Amino acid sequence: MARTKELECVKYEIDDEGIAWVTFNRPEKRNAMNPKLHFNMQAVIAELETDDDAKVLVITGAGDAWSSGMDLREYFRDTENDPAARFKAQWAHRHWTQFLATSQKATIAMVNGYCFGGAFCSLAACDIVITAEDATFGLSEVNWGILPGGNVSKVFADLANHRNAMFYAMTGRTFDGAKAVEMGIATLAVPADDLRDEVVSIARELMEKAPMVLAYTKQA
Ligand code: ACO
């Protein structure tokens, strides 16, 4: 039977088929990643890894955003003079994304809308990225007078290529889902209305494979 759990900034549902729908749940802030969201994700990803009912993990966002990146106020401004708090938040983000990247289970990012800045690190941790054609991606840091710090520049350049990374980091221009596929950031772009069905269909295909073979394929 389907199971759900709701934390402060993240919720999940494991449906009857075995798809674990993990949702960044701050729609009113376009799912900006504050420290609490990172702590919640740490707990959720660890929990699902050892939950046999969760066979494929889908990471998505509530409302019209996947994630608008790091929370400019709660992640950056509020921790400006509190290095311990900044470290804890940073470490939690690195930890859950690394955990996700090395998960034994197949993981799919379902990009339903905005994806900015630090959200690319979360995106890069997923095996497969299915995006709505009209989703909006961008490295907007330059517009706020900051650089795409942490791992963002590296992750973006690894996913796309040097020329694309340089252009989008320097201009702060946005691009859509089709362009994200063209650049290698996303696997597939589909009309927004078909997004969930496409993800379910891919998840079902993955669940037909031997789980250990998928896990070894990921390691290889
Ligand atoms: N950090 C903190 N709050 C945010 C963020 C963010 N990254 N993104 C959105 N919000 C908040 C807004 O402040 C606003 O809060 P309020 O209602 O209390 O005023 C609320 O979310 C809604 O935002 P709007 O801008 O009104 O929503 P809109 O749909 O018009 O635009 C968009 C969405 C394009 C995502 C816009 O909010 C935006 O550009 N956000 C910043 C994206 C960004 O630059 N991310 C990179 C951050 S730096 C990094 O990740 C390393």
PDB file of C-alpha atoms and ligand atoms in Angstrom, residues 26-34 64-65 67-77 93 113-121 136 138-144 146-150 152 174, ligand 1:
ATOM      1  CA  ARG A  26       8.687  24.916  -0.464  1.00  0.00           C
ATOM      2  CA  PRO A  27       6.553  25.962  -3.439  1.00  0.00           C
ATOM      3  CA  GLU A  28       6.008  29.464  -2.034  1.00  0.00           C
ATOM      4  CA  LYS A  29       9.823  29.970  -2.222  1.00  0.00           C
ATOM      5  CA  ARG A  30      10.134  28.121  -5.549  1.00  0.00           C
ATOM      6  CA  ASN A  31      11.765  25.266  -3.588  1.00  0.00           C
ATOM      7  CA  ALA A  32      14.835  27.327  -2.732  1.00  0.00           C
ATOM      8  CA  MET A  33      17.182  25.081  -0.786  1.00  0.00           C
ATOM      9  CA  ASN A  34      17.532  26.334   2.770  1.00  0.00           C
ATOM     10  CA  ASP A  64       6.054  25.465 -10.627  1.00  0.00           C
ATOM     11  CA  ALA A  65       9.720  25.005  -9.700  1.00  0.00           C
ATOM     12  CA  SER A  67      14.370  24.274  -7.339  1.00  0.00           C
ATOM     13  CA  SER A  68      15.409  27.910  -7.552  1.00  0.00           C
ATOM     14  CA  GLY A  69      18.817  26.998  -6.107  1.00  0.00           C
ATOM     15  CA  MET A  70      20.249  27.872  -2.737  1.00  0.00           C
ATOM     16  CA  ASP A  71      18.066  30.022  -0.533  1.00  0.00           C
ATOM     17  CA  LEU A  72      19.656  33.434  -0.947  1.00  0.00           C
ATOM     18  CA  ARG A  73      18.524  34.551   2.489  1.00  0.00           C
ATOM     19  CA  GLU A  74      18.517  31.457   4.704  1.00  0.00           C
ATOM     20  CA  TYR A  75      21.491  29.654   3.146  1.00  0.00           C
ATOM     21  CA  PHE A  76      23.705  32.649   2.331  1.00  0.00           C
ATOM     22  CA  ARG A  77      22.752  35.842   4.188  1.00  0.00           C
ATOM     23  CA  HIS A  93      23.941  19.341   0.671  1.00  0.00           C
ATOM     24  CA  GLY A 113       9.941  24.045 -13.711  1.00  0.00           C
ATOM     25  CA  TYR A 114      12.680  26.453 -12.593  1.00  0.00           C
ATOM     26  CA  CYS A 115      16.158  25.041 -12.041  1.00  0.00           C
ATOM     27  CA  PHE A 116      18.772  27.580 -10.989  1.00  0.00           C
ATOM     28  CA  GLY A 117      22.242  27.797  -9.484  1.00  0.00           C
ATOM     29  CA  GLY A 118      22.906  25.273  -6.735  1.00  0.00           C
ATOM     30  CA  ALA A 119      20.060  23.105  -8.037  1.00  0.00           C
ATOM     31  CA  PHE A 120      22.419  21.896 -10.777  1.00  0.00           C
ATOM     32  CA  CYS A 121      24.439  20.044  -8.103  1.00  0.00           C
ATOM     33  CA  THR A 136      13.570  27.268 -17.180  1.00  0.00           C
ATOM     34  CA  GLY A 138      19.873  29.205 -15.524  1.00  0.00           C
ATOM     35  CA  LEU A 139      23.059  30.166 -13.736  1.00  0.00           C
ATOM     36  CA  SER A 140      21.699  33.450 -12.491  1.00  0.00           C
ATOM     37  CA  GLU A 141      24.381  34.061  -9.845  1.00  0.00           C
ATOM     38  CA  VAL A 142      26.079  36.736 -11.971  1.00  0.00           C
ATOM     39  CA  ASN A 143      22.867  38.775 -11.777  1.00  0.00           C
ATOM     40  CA  TRP A 144      23.150  38.852  -7.956  1.00  0.00           C
ATOM     41  CA  ILE A 146      28.055  36.462  -6.956  1.00  0.00           C
ATOM     42  CA  LEU A 147      29.768  33.651  -8.810  1.00  0.00           C
ATOM     43  CA  PRO A 148      28.393  30.122  -9.278  1.00  0.00           C
ATOM     44  CA  GLY A 149      30.367  28.940  -6.260  1.00  0.00           C
ATOM     45  CA  GLY A 150      30.718  25.674  -4.392  1.00  0.00           C
ATOM     46  CA  VAL A 152      28.129  24.645  -9.270  1.00  0.00           C
ATOM     47  CA  THR A 174      18.152  31.225 -19.110  1.00  0.00           C
TER      48      THR A 174
HETATM   49  N1  ACO B   1      16.335  32.082  -2.483  1.00  0.00           N
HETATM   50  C1  ACO B   1      15.458  32.606  -1.622  1.00  0.00           C
HETATM   51  N2  ACO B   1      14.192  32.926  -1.954  1.00  0.00           N
HETATM   52  C2  ACO B   1      13.809  32.675  -3.214  1.00  0.00           C
HETATM   53  C3  ACO B   1      14.669  32.112  -4.183  1.00  0.00           C
HETATM   54  C4  ACO B   1      16.000  31.800  -3.767  1.00  0.00           C
HETATM   55  N3  ACO B   1      16.899  31.217  -4.584  1.00  0.00           N
HETATM   56  N4  ACO B   1      13.991  31.992  -5.351  1.00  0.00           N
HETATM   57  C5  ACO B   1      12.747  32.452  -5.118  1.00  0.00           C
HETATM   58  N5  ACO B   1      12.636  32.883  -3.829  1.00  0.00           N
HETATM   59  C6  ACO B   1      11.462  33.449  -3.159  1.00  0.00           C
HETATM   60  C7  ACO B   1      11.260  34.912  -3.498  1.00  0.00           C
HETATM   61  O1  ACO B   1      12.063  35.734  -2.676  1.00  0.00           O
HETATM   62  C8  ACO B   1       9.786  35.049  -3.213  1.00  0.00           C
HETATM   63  O2  ACO B   1       9.605  35.145  -1.816  1.00  0.00           O
HETATM   64  P1  ACO B   1       8.486  36.158  -1.206  1.00  0.00           P
HETATM   65  O3  ACO B   1       7.185  35.683  -1.777  1.00  0.00           O
HETATM   66  O4  ACO B   1       8.594  35.952   0.280  1.00  0.00           O
HETATM   67  O5  ACO B   1       8.862  37.515  -1.674  1.00  0.00           O
HETATM   68  C9  ACO B   1       9.212  33.702  -3.648  1.00  0.00           C
HETATM   69  O6  ACO B   1      10.296  32.803  -3.636  1.00  0.00           O
HETATM   70  C10 ACO B   1       8.637  33.726  -5.035  1.00  0.00           C
HETATM   71  O7  ACO B   1       9.626  34.248  -5.910  1.00  0.00           O
HETATM   72  P2  ACO B   1       9.234  35.143  -7.171  1.00  0.00           P
HETATM   73  O8  ACO B   1      10.498  35.726  -7.703  1.00  0.00           O
HETATM   74  O9  ACO B   1       8.147  36.088  -6.822  1.00  0.00           O
HETATM   75  O10 ACO B   1       8.658  34.012  -8.150  1.00  0.00           O
HETATM   76  P3  ACO B   1       8.584  34.010  -9.723  1.00  0.00           P
HETATM   77  O11 ACO B   1       7.752  32.836 -10.081  1.00  0.00           O
HETATM   78  O12 ACO B   1       8.191  35.336 -10.257  1.00  0.00           O
HETATM   79  O13 ACO B   1      10.097  33.758 -10.221  1.00  0.00           O
HETATM   80  C11 ACO B   1      12.229  32.637 -10.145  1.00  0.00           C
HETATM   81  C12 ACO B   1      10.715  32.527  -9.939  1.00  0.00           C
HETATM   82  C13 ACO B   1      12.545  32.958 -11.620  1.00  0.00           C
HETATM   83  C14 ACO B   1      12.826  31.283  -9.734  1.00  0.00           C
HETATM   84  C15 ACO B   1      12.788  33.789  -9.271  1.00  0.00           C
HETATM   85  O14 ACO B   1      12.273  33.643  -7.948  1.00  0.00           O
HETATM   86  C16 ACO B   1      14.296  33.830  -9.180  1.00  0.00           C
HETATM   87  O15 ACO B   1      14.945  34.312 -10.086  1.00  0.00           O
HETATM   88  N6  ACO B   1      14.859  33.296  -8.065  1.00  0.00           N
HETATM   89  C17 ACO B   1      16.290  33.300  -7.839  1.00  0.00           C
HETATM   90  C18 ACO B   1      16.940  32.167  -8.596  1.00  0.00           C
HETATM   91  C19 ACO B   1      18.432  32.186  -8.395  1.00  0.00           C
HETATM   92  O16 ACO B   1      19.110  33.152  -8.732  1.00  0.00           O
HETATM   93  N7  ACO B   1      18.991  31.081  -7.877  1.00  0.00           N
HETATM   94  C20 ACO B   1      20.411  30.957  -7.626  1.00  0.00           C
HETATM   95  C21 ACO B   1      20.666  31.217  -6.167  1.00  0.00           C
HETATM   96  S1  ACO B   1      22.408  31.205  -5.807  1.00  0.00           S
HETATM   97  C22 ACO B   1      22.844  29.572  -5.793  1.00  0.00           C
HETATM   98  O17 ACO B   1      22.027  28.665  -5.910  1.00  0.00           O
HETATM   99  C23 ACO B   1      24.302  29.162  -5.581  1.00  0.00           C
END
